[in-house]
């Protein structure tokens, strides 16, 4: 998707947009927050609104499957189903060639150099295979790959090398490819995309700063127009895939408005451009560095100008693709863990029996299989929505949080504990990569912070429709703690409370239609029904929380996070059950059953039953016998073998 753009020398915001006050800013002001905090939060909310306007109304967040599943009367089941796509042969060839390139380097143990970083030869060979151009339109030398093909391919690549899978996402989703493809004018596309597609110029995106992480309103990097170029000053931090010679998108302030400049970094550091180097436990096979700009000149024609919004609009647009990619990478990485665990549990014996027969170990394998299938399901579902034209913001947040948290739990609770002390040996997959397993909980937005962003998107329309008018009426009347039994309070609310009262009456009294599920195994259908029923119960819970805390809701972060996670778990259940129902493989279906049971217990806060333990152990036994599909990778070496 591309937006209408025009050549310009400075970002512009229409006057009508400048005068609008976002829902978040209004709520915070009414809640007594400082003008500065309200303004800053409002700027983020406004940027999000501008991203919404890039999409047709039927594909915006208020009409998304996640939003409708809660607020509509009835679940749009068909929108939670993933629709597989047969990858075109020419794209499949690029993918197969890319996989073969990396397998060759892996088998010869030459993927990384003496510093432990991905070799330039690997990056170049992947460029020749077409890897870096998968998400670039054919018109500009790429493959124009549908995301339904790209995302599961990343899972395949992650099973060979997770770092290279991650770099495809950095380059194509959150690097320069998506910003130029979506917001660039034709001249910018012609100038940049062919080189980005060939891999001649690999890319990154520079957003984070020493004082600006989740609070992007704290940006301090500036660009000042001087003749035919912008003069860039400031520092960026934690930028993945940045070395001299890269092409990066830089978020900066131009006349105090966020903007994005496409910057070609020079081949060597100089007085105007330096890299800040630091020790980082994660991302050890690629470069993650800071950037310091000191009067660095960028041609004025390198400014990206969105048709609506500003630089934050551009920054937010590519994040959803990156979040799906992260979940896809996690699905591949957890398969690597499984491939390592299976031979070990057959080799290792306790009291004369291989631990593959032990219930605790079987539970770990069964649970791991469930996490993998659920991650696959979320990747397939979100990719389908993206290809169909949905923004997918809420759905992609679900995928990111589930994938990253599952990988973390799998690494610590399942993988490490099964391998025991050997996990910490130099050369063991866990010990050598533990920070790689944990870091995705922070990439693309820290999980709980994203959970609150999910909640904000979920309640925004409801809050604007019902609570904002009530809040304004209370503020105008000087009422801080409304009491419906107080006649003065009732009088102040007389004109604004009726619509909300009518909505509540319908929720309490009106029945809701039964969801229409496709043909499904009974156990998966029961999970889908549970998820649907509880999602349709959420409006009263969520609205009740909003009513209870009113203008102080912004300070109730723990409550928002809890409700958000419950909704996410229910939607993951629904997508997983529908996904697995289409699979013929019995182990996949059984693993999905385990994933849904685990999610259900989280929602209900109940203890596992003996029946659950029997079932998860049974699934773990199936996995131990090699019945889980897609784990076709050579197992890592069993370290410190011993004679039996």
Short mmCIF file of C-alpha atoms in Angstrom, two decimals, residues 187-491:
data_model
loop_
_atom_site.label_atom_id
_atom_site.label_comp_id
_atom_site.label_asym_id
_atom_site.label_seq_id
_atom_site.Cartn_x
_atom_site.Cartn_y
_atom_site.Cartn_z
CA UNK A 187 11.57 9.81 -7.46
CA UNK A 188 12.51 8.55 -3.99
CA UNK A 189 11.28 5.05 -4.80
CA UNK A 190 13.25 4.94 -8.05
CA UNK A 191 16.34 6.19 -6.26
CA UNK A 192 16.26 3.93 -3.21
CA UNK A 193 14.21 0.77 -3.70
CA UNK A 194 16.33 -0.95 -6.40
CA UNK A 195 19.43 -0.72 -4.20
CA UNK A 196 17.47 -1.85 -1.14
CA UNK A 197 16.06 -4.79 -3.14
CA UNK A 198 19.48 -5.94 -4.38
CA UNK A 199 21.10 -5.63 -0.98
CA UNK A 200 23.56 -3.06 -2.30
CA UNK A 201 22.22 -0.89 0.52
CA UNK A 202 20.95 -2.66 3.61
CA UNK A 203 18.81 -0.61 5.94
CA UNK A 204 17.76 0.20 9.48
CA UNK A 205 15.41 2.62 11.21
CA UNK A 206 16.68 5.10 13.79
CA UNK A 207 13.93 6.05 16.23
CA UNK A 208 15.08 5.35 19.81
CA UNK A 209 17.21 7.94 21.62
CA UNK A 210 18.96 7.92 25.01
CA UNK A 211 15.97 9.73 26.55
CA UNK A 212 13.23 8.48 24.18
CA UNK A 213 12.06 4.88 24.34
CA UNK A 214 8.36 4.32 24.84
CA UNK A 215 7.94 8.11 25.19
CA UNK A 216 8.64 9.20 21.64
CA UNK A 217 7.63 12.76 22.43
CA UNK A 218 11.01 13.11 24.17
CA UNK A 219 12.88 13.09 20.84
CA UNK A 220 15.75 15.59 20.70
CA UNK A 221 17.42 14.88 17.35
CA UNK A 222 16.81 17.86 15.06
CA UNK A 223 17.20 18.76 11.41
CA UNK A 224 17.40 22.37 10.20
CA UNK A 225 16.92 23.33 6.58
CA UNK A 226 19.98 25.16 5.26
CA UNK A 227 19.92 25.81 1.53
CA UNK A 228 19.42 22.56 -0.35
CA UNK A 229 20.02 20.25 2.61
CA UNK A 230 19.00 19.53 6.16
CA UNK A 231 21.60 19.78 8.91
CA UNK A 232 21.09 16.85 11.27
CA UNK A 233 22.17 16.89 14.92
CA UNK A 234 21.48 14.40 17.71
CA UNK A 235 22.04 10.90 18.99
CA UNK A 236 20.23 7.62 18.34
CA UNK A 237 20.58 4.49 20.47
CA UNK A 238 19.98 0.72 20.15
CA UNK A 239 19.82 0.78 16.34
CA UNK A 240 20.02 -2.71 14.86
CA UNK A 241 21.84 -3.32 11.57
CA UNK A 242 23.65 0.02 11.54
CA UNK A 243 27.22 0.19 10.23
CA UNK A 244 28.83 2.65 7.82
CA UNK A 245 27.34 2.40 4.34
CA UNK A 246 23.77 1.59 5.39
CA UNK A 247 20.63 3.48 4.34
CA UNK A 248 18.53 4.39 7.35
CA UNK A 249 15.33 6.19 8.15
CA UNK A 250 15.99 8.79 10.85
CA UNK A 251 13.16 10.22 12.93
CA UNK A 252 13.99 13.79 13.89
CA UNK A 253 12.34 17.10 14.67
CA UNK A 254 12.00 19.70 11.92
CA UNK A 255 10.55 22.94 13.27
CA UNK A 256 9.49 20.93 16.37
CA UNK A 257 7.43 18.50 14.25
CA UNK A 258 8.51 14.81 13.98
CA UNK A 259 9.78 13.98 10.49
CA UNK A 260 11.68 11.17 8.74
CA UNK A 261 14.79 11.67 6.63
CA UNK A 262 16.25 8.87 4.53
CA UNK A 263 19.97 9.00 5.25
CA UNK A 264 22.79 7.36 3.31
CA UNK A 265 25.49 6.81 5.89
CA UNK A 266 29.05 7.35 4.60
CA UNK A 267 31.38 4.40 4.20
CA UNK A 268 33.50 5.55 7.11
CA UNK A 269 32.98 7.50 10.30
CA UNK A 270 33.92 11.18 10.16
CA UNK A 271 33.51 14.38 12.14
CA UNK A 272 29.82 14.58 11.23
CA UNK A 273 28.92 10.90 11.77
CA UNK A 274 30.14 8.56 14.49
CA UNK A 275 28.93 5.26 15.89
CA UNK A 276 28.56 4.80 19.63
CA UNK A 277 29.79 1.33 20.45
CA UNK A 278 28.77 -0.50 23.63
CA UNK A 279 28.57 -4.01 24.98
CA UNK A 280 25.21 -5.69 24.34
CA UNK A 281 24.43 -9.25 25.39
CA UNK A 282 21.61 -9.66 22.88
CA UNK A 283 21.85 -9.36 19.07
CA UNK A 284 25.43 -10.57 19.32
CA UNK A 285 25.65 -11.77 15.71
CA UNK A 286 24.69 -8.43 14.20
CA UNK A 287 25.56 -4.83 14.92
CA UNK A 288 23.47 -2.81 17.33
CA UNK A 289 25.02 0.59 17.88
CA UNK A 290 24.30 4.21 18.63
CA UNK A 291 24.63 6.97 16.05
CA UNK A 292 25.86 10.51 16.68
CA UNK A 293 25.12 13.17 14.08
CA UNK A 294 27.07 16.43 14.29
CA UNK A 295 26.00 18.91 11.60
CA UNK A 296 25.48 16.00 9.22
CA UNK A 297 24.04 17.17 5.90
CA UNK A 298 21.16 15.34 4.22
CA UNK A 299 19.76 16.43 0.83
CA UNK A 300 16.37 18.06 1.28
CA UNK A 301 14.84 15.70 -1.31
CA UNK A 302 15.43 12.84 1.17
CA UNK A 303 12.54 13.99 3.36
CA UNK A 304 9.59 11.59 3.41
CA UNK A 305 6.29 13.49 3.44
CA UNK A 306 3.19 11.49 4.37
CA UNK A 307 -0.07 12.60 2.86
CA UNK A 308 -1.43 12.81 6.40
CA UNK A 309 0.34 13.08 9.73
CA UNK A 310 4.06 13.42 10.39
CA UNK A 311 7.18 11.39 11.10
CA UNK A 312 5.57 9.40 13.89
CA UNK A 313 2.93 8.28 11.39
CA UNK A 314 5.72 6.82 9.26
CA UNK A 315 7.41 5.22 12.27
CA UNK A 316 4.25 3.47 13.45
CA UNK A 317 3.26 2.14 10.04
CA UNK A 318 5.98 -0.50 9.70
CA UNK A 319 5.82 -1.74 13.28
CA UNK A 320 2.93 -4.13 12.64
CA UNK A 321 4.86 -6.04 10.00
CA UNK A 322 7.82 -6.26 12.35
CA UNK A 323 5.63 -7.64 15.12
CA UNK A 324 4.32 -10.46 12.96
CA UNK A 325 7.88 -11.19 11.86
CA UNK A 326 8.99 -11.40 15.48
CA UNK A 327 6.33 -14.02 16.21
CA UNK A 328 7.34 -15.95 13.08
CA UNK A 329 10.96 -15.88 14.20
CA UNK A 330 9.94 -17.13 17.64
CA UNK A 331 8.07 -20.06 16.06
CA UNK A 332 11.27 -21.05 14.26
CA UNK A 333 13.50 -20.54 17.29
CA UNK A 334 11.24 -22.68 19.49
CA UNK A 335 11.43 -25.42 16.84
CA UNK A 336 15.22 -25.29 17.22
CA UNK A 337 14.76 -25.82 20.96
CA UNK A 338 12.51 -28.78 20.26
CA UNK A 339 15.02 -30.26 17.81
CA UNK A 340 17.66 -30.01 20.53
CA UNK A 341 15.47 -31.49 23.25
CA UNK A 342 14.24 -34.60 21.42
CA UNK A 343 17.58 -36.46 21.03
CA UNK A 344 18.63 -35.40 24.52
CA UNK A 345 15.55 -36.80 26.24
CA UNK A 346 16.16 -40.16 24.56
CA UNK A 347 19.87 -40.16 25.43
CA UNK A 348 19.61 -39.00 29.04
CA UNK A 349 18.56 -41.69 31.52
CA UNK A 350 17.57 -41.56 35.17
CA UNK A 351 17.12 -44.69 37.22
CA UNK A 352 17.49 -46.83 34.13
CA UNK A 353 14.83 -45.05 32.05
CA UNK A 354 15.23 -42.34 29.39
CA UNK A 355 13.77 -39.07 30.60
CA UNK A 356 11.55 -39.08 27.50
CA UNK A 357 9.34 -41.39 29.58
CA UNK A 358 9.13 -38.99 32.52
CA UNK A 359 5.92 -37.02 32.94
CA UNK A 360 7.63 -33.70 33.70
CA UNK A 361 9.71 -33.91 30.53
CA UNK A 362 6.72 -34.96 28.45
CA UNK A 363 4.80 -31.99 29.82
CA UNK A 364 7.57 -29.67 28.69
CA UNK A 365 7.57 -31.07 25.16
CA UNK A 366 3.77 -30.96 24.97
CA UNK A 367 3.62 -27.40 26.20
CA UNK A 368 6.36 -26.35 23.78
CA UNK A 369 4.43 -27.88 20.89
CA UNK A 370 1.36 -25.89 21.94
CA UNK A 371 3.30 -22.64 22.00
CA UNK A 372 4.68 -23.29 18.52
CA UNK A 373 1.28 -24.09 17.00
CA UNK A 374 -0.31 -21.03 18.61
CA UNK A 375 2.52 -18.84 17.28
CA UNK A 376 2.06 -20.33 13.80
CA UNK A 377 -1.67 -19.62 14.08
CA UNK A 378 -1.15 -15.97 15.02
CA UNK A 379 1.36 -15.48 12.20
CA UNK A 380 -1.04 -16.99 9.66
CA UNK A 381 -4.01 -14.98 10.98
CA UNK A 382 -2.24 -11.62 11.14
CA UNK A 383 -0.60 -12.10 7.75
CA UNK A 384 -3.99 -12.84 6.22
CA UNK A 385 -5.39 -9.60 7.63
CA UNK A 386 -2.43 -7.55 6.39
CA UNK A 387 -2.76 -8.96 2.87
CA UNK A 388 -6.51 -8.29 2.91
CA UNK A 389 -5.87 -4.61 3.65
CA UNK A 390 -6.46 -4.40 7.42
CA UNK A 391 -4.24 -2.21 9.53
CA UNK A 392 -3.95 -5.09 11.97
CA UNK A 393 -2.57 -3.04 14.85
CA UNK A 394 -4.34 -4.88 17.67
CA UNK A 395 -3.90 -8.31 16.11
CA UNK A 396 -0.19 -7.77 15.49
CA UNK A 397 0.31 -6.68 19.10
CA UNK A 398 -1.23 -9.99 20.18
CA UNK A 399 1.22 -11.88 17.95
CA UNK A 400 4.22 -9.93 19.19
CA UNK A 401 3.42 -10.36 22.87
CA UNK A 402 2.51 -14.04 22.59
CA UNK A 403 5.52 -14.94 20.44
CA UNK A 404 8.06 -13.12 22.60
CA UNK A 405 6.65 -14.29 25.93
CA UNK A 406 6.35 -17.88 24.68
CA UNK A 407 9.95 -17.89 23.48
CA UNK A 408 11.09 -16.58 26.86
CA UNK A 409 9.09 -19.20 28.77
CA UNK A 410 10.15 -21.97 26.42
CA UNK A 411 13.82 -21.08 26.83
CA UNK A 412 13.84 -20.83 30.63
CA UNK A 413 11.15 -23.23 31.81
CA UNK A 414 11.28 -25.93 29.14
CA UNK A 415 14.56 -25.90 27.22
CA UNK A 416 17.00 -24.97 29.99
CA UNK A 417 15.46 -27.18 32.65
CA UNK A 418 15.41 -30.21 30.37
CA UNK A 419 19.11 -29.87 29.51
CA UNK A 420 20.06 -29.14 33.11
CA UNK A 421 23.61 -28.05 33.88
CA UNK A 422 24.75 -28.60 30.31
CA UNK A 423 22.65 -25.55 29.38
CA UNK A 424 25.40 -23.32 30.75
CA UNK A 425 28.32 -24.89 28.90
CA UNK A 426 30.11 -22.78 26.34
CA UNK A 427 28.82 -23.92 22.97
CA UNK A 428 25.40 -25.00 24.23
CA UNK A 429 22.51 -23.46 22.32
CA UNK A 430 20.85 -22.14 25.49
CA UNK A 431 23.91 -20.70 27.18
CA UNK A 432 25.16 -19.09 24.01
CA UNK A 433 21.81 -17.54 23.10
CA UNK A 434 19.89 -16.89 26.31
CA UNK A 435 19.82 -13.12 25.76
CA UNK A 436 18.60 -13.66 22.19
CA UNK A 437 15.65 -15.59 23.64
CA UNK A 438 14.78 -12.84 26.12
CA UNK A 439 15.35 -9.70 24.07
CA UNK A 440 12.21 -10.00 21.87
CA UNK A 441 10.16 -9.16 24.97
CA UNK A 442 11.61 -5.65 24.51
CA UNK A 443 11.93 -5.38 20.71
CA UNK A 444 9.04 -3.72 18.84
CA UNK A 445 7.69 -2.43 22.16
CA UNK A 446 7.94 -3.93 25.66
CA UNK A 447 5.13 -6.42 26.22
CA UNK A 448 3.14 -4.79 29.02
CA UNK A 449 3.47 -1.34 27.46
CA UNK A 450 2.13 -2.80 24.22
CA UNK A 451 -0.65 -4.46 26.19
CA UNK A 452 -1.79 -1.06 27.39
CA UNK A 453 -1.59 0.27 23.83
CA UNK A 454 -3.83 -2.64 22.85
CA UNK A 455 -6.27 -1.70 25.59
CA UNK A 456 -6.26 1.95 24.53
CA UNK A 457 -7.15 0.96 20.97
CA UNK A 458 -9.82 -1.38 22.27
CA UNK A 459 -11.60 1.26 24.36
CA UNK A 460 -10.98 4.37 22.27
CA UNK A 461 -14.23 4.34 20.29
CA UNK A 462 -16.31 3.38 23.33
CA UNK A 463 -14.64 6.10 25.40
CA UNK A 464 -15.07 8.77 22.75
CA UNK A 465 -18.71 7.87 22.21
CA UNK A 466 -19.85 7.65 25.82
CA UNK A 467 -17.26 8.68 28.40
CA UNK A 468 -15.77 11.78 26.79
CA UNK A 469 -19.13 13.64 26.77
CA UNK A 470 -19.72 12.60 30.39
CA UNK A 471 -16.22 13.71 31.39
CA UNK A 472 -16.64 17.08 29.73
CA UNK A 473 -19.99 17.60 31.45
CA UNK A 474 -18.51 16.75 34.85
CA UNK A 475 -15.55 19.04 34.22
CA UNK A 476 -17.83 21.90 33.20
CA UNK A 477 -19.87 21.41 36.38
CA UNK A 478 -16.75 21.21 38.55
CA UNK A 479 -17.63 17.69 39.73
CA UNK A 480 -14.62 15.47 40.48
CA UNK A 481 -16.39 12.48 42.05
CA UNK A 482 -19.85 12.04 40.55
CA UNK A 483 -22.64 10.61 42.69
CA UNK A 484 -25.73 9.58 40.67
CA UNK A 485 -27.90 9.97 43.82
CA UNK A 486 -26.97 13.63 44.11
CA UNK A 487 -29.64 15.66 42.26
CA UNK A 488 -27.12 18.29 41.21
CA UNK A 489 -24.87 15.65 39.71
CA UNK A 490 -27.79 13.95 37.97
CA UNK A 491 -28.88 17.29 36.53
#
